[in-house]
Amino acid sequence: MSNRLITQFLRSVELKTEKIPGYDQYPFDIPAVRNLDKIDFHASVTFFVGDNGTGKSTLLEAIAVASRFNPEGGTQNFNFGTRESHSPLHACLRVTRGIKRPSTGFFLRAESFFNVATEIERLGVGASYGGKSLHEMSHGESFWTLLTEKFLGGGLFLLDEPEAALSPSRQLAALARIDELVKDGSQFIIATHSPILMAYPHARIFMFGEEAIREVPYEDTEHFTVTRDFLEHRETMLKELLDSDSQMRFDEE
């Protein structure tokens, strides 16, 4: 058995069907959740990808809560709530853990990162986040500070759409930082729309579709193919997408 498998923190997740109250209520009415069989995580980096509303963020949140992270984000020591918004899915999951426990960890939700920054300020622990209030930084700067100052080796990191805060060049830099942390014994599970982030070598990519979840190679993701086709055939695709009135306005400008 490889050393990475020995140090893997989360091995798999599956649905405990006997715990489900009914498939006609959220989130069990989401096809990908309803048909969830078993996901075996990569020892280093696993991606959840798919269209909006397919359940990838819902499942990631449930895994985080089942792993004792605060539903709104933060470390496992955070215990605050501004709004009861997480689903009951976490109680219906069987999360298989490895032998070793992470020495640190963080659950990042782009939509509630403001609340996490407020809690960090309230607790007075800003020194471990670069020594400056995250509210005094841009969204991108605050996340970058989190990634470089708070994320340490030997950690478990669950990230929900981290690219929302990052420019393309910062996404490339984030890939390099993720690789540093992976080489230092960390594990990542990331829900993303970014073709840049999901290009991380050897990662496992799980596509959430209209019916089920399936593992796909990077080149078969819609994120890669649509981005590639747009960049290679930008003018043709724009002409097909935009109606004549819209095209006329572009020409006049």
Short mmCIF file of C-alpha atoms in Angstrom, two decimals, residues 120 124-132 145-146 148-152:
data_model
loop_
_atom_site.label_atom_id
_atom_site.label_comp_id
_atom_site.label_asym_id
_atom_site.label_seq_id
_atom_site.Cartn_x
_atom_site.Cartn_y
_atom_site.Cartn_z
CA ILE A 120 -12.53 35.07 12.86
CA GLY A 124 -9.62 37.51 17.77
CA VAL A 125 -7.61 34.84 15.95
CA GLY A 126 -6.64 36.98 12.96
CA ALA A 127 -2.93 36.50 13.67
CA SER A 128 -3.09 33.02 12.20
CA TYR A 129 -4.76 34.45 9.07
CA GLY A 130 -1.98 36.84 8.13
CA GLY A 131 -2.45 39.34 10.97
CA LYS A 132 -4.91 41.55 9.08
CA THR A 145 -4.40 34.77 2.58
CA LEU A 146 -6.39 31.81 3.82
CA THR A 148 -1.21 30.66 2.01
CA GLU A 149 -1.35 31.45 5.73
CA LYS A 150 -3.93 29.11 7.27
CA PHE A 151 -3.83 26.01 5.08
CA LEU A 152 -0.98 23.85 6.36
#
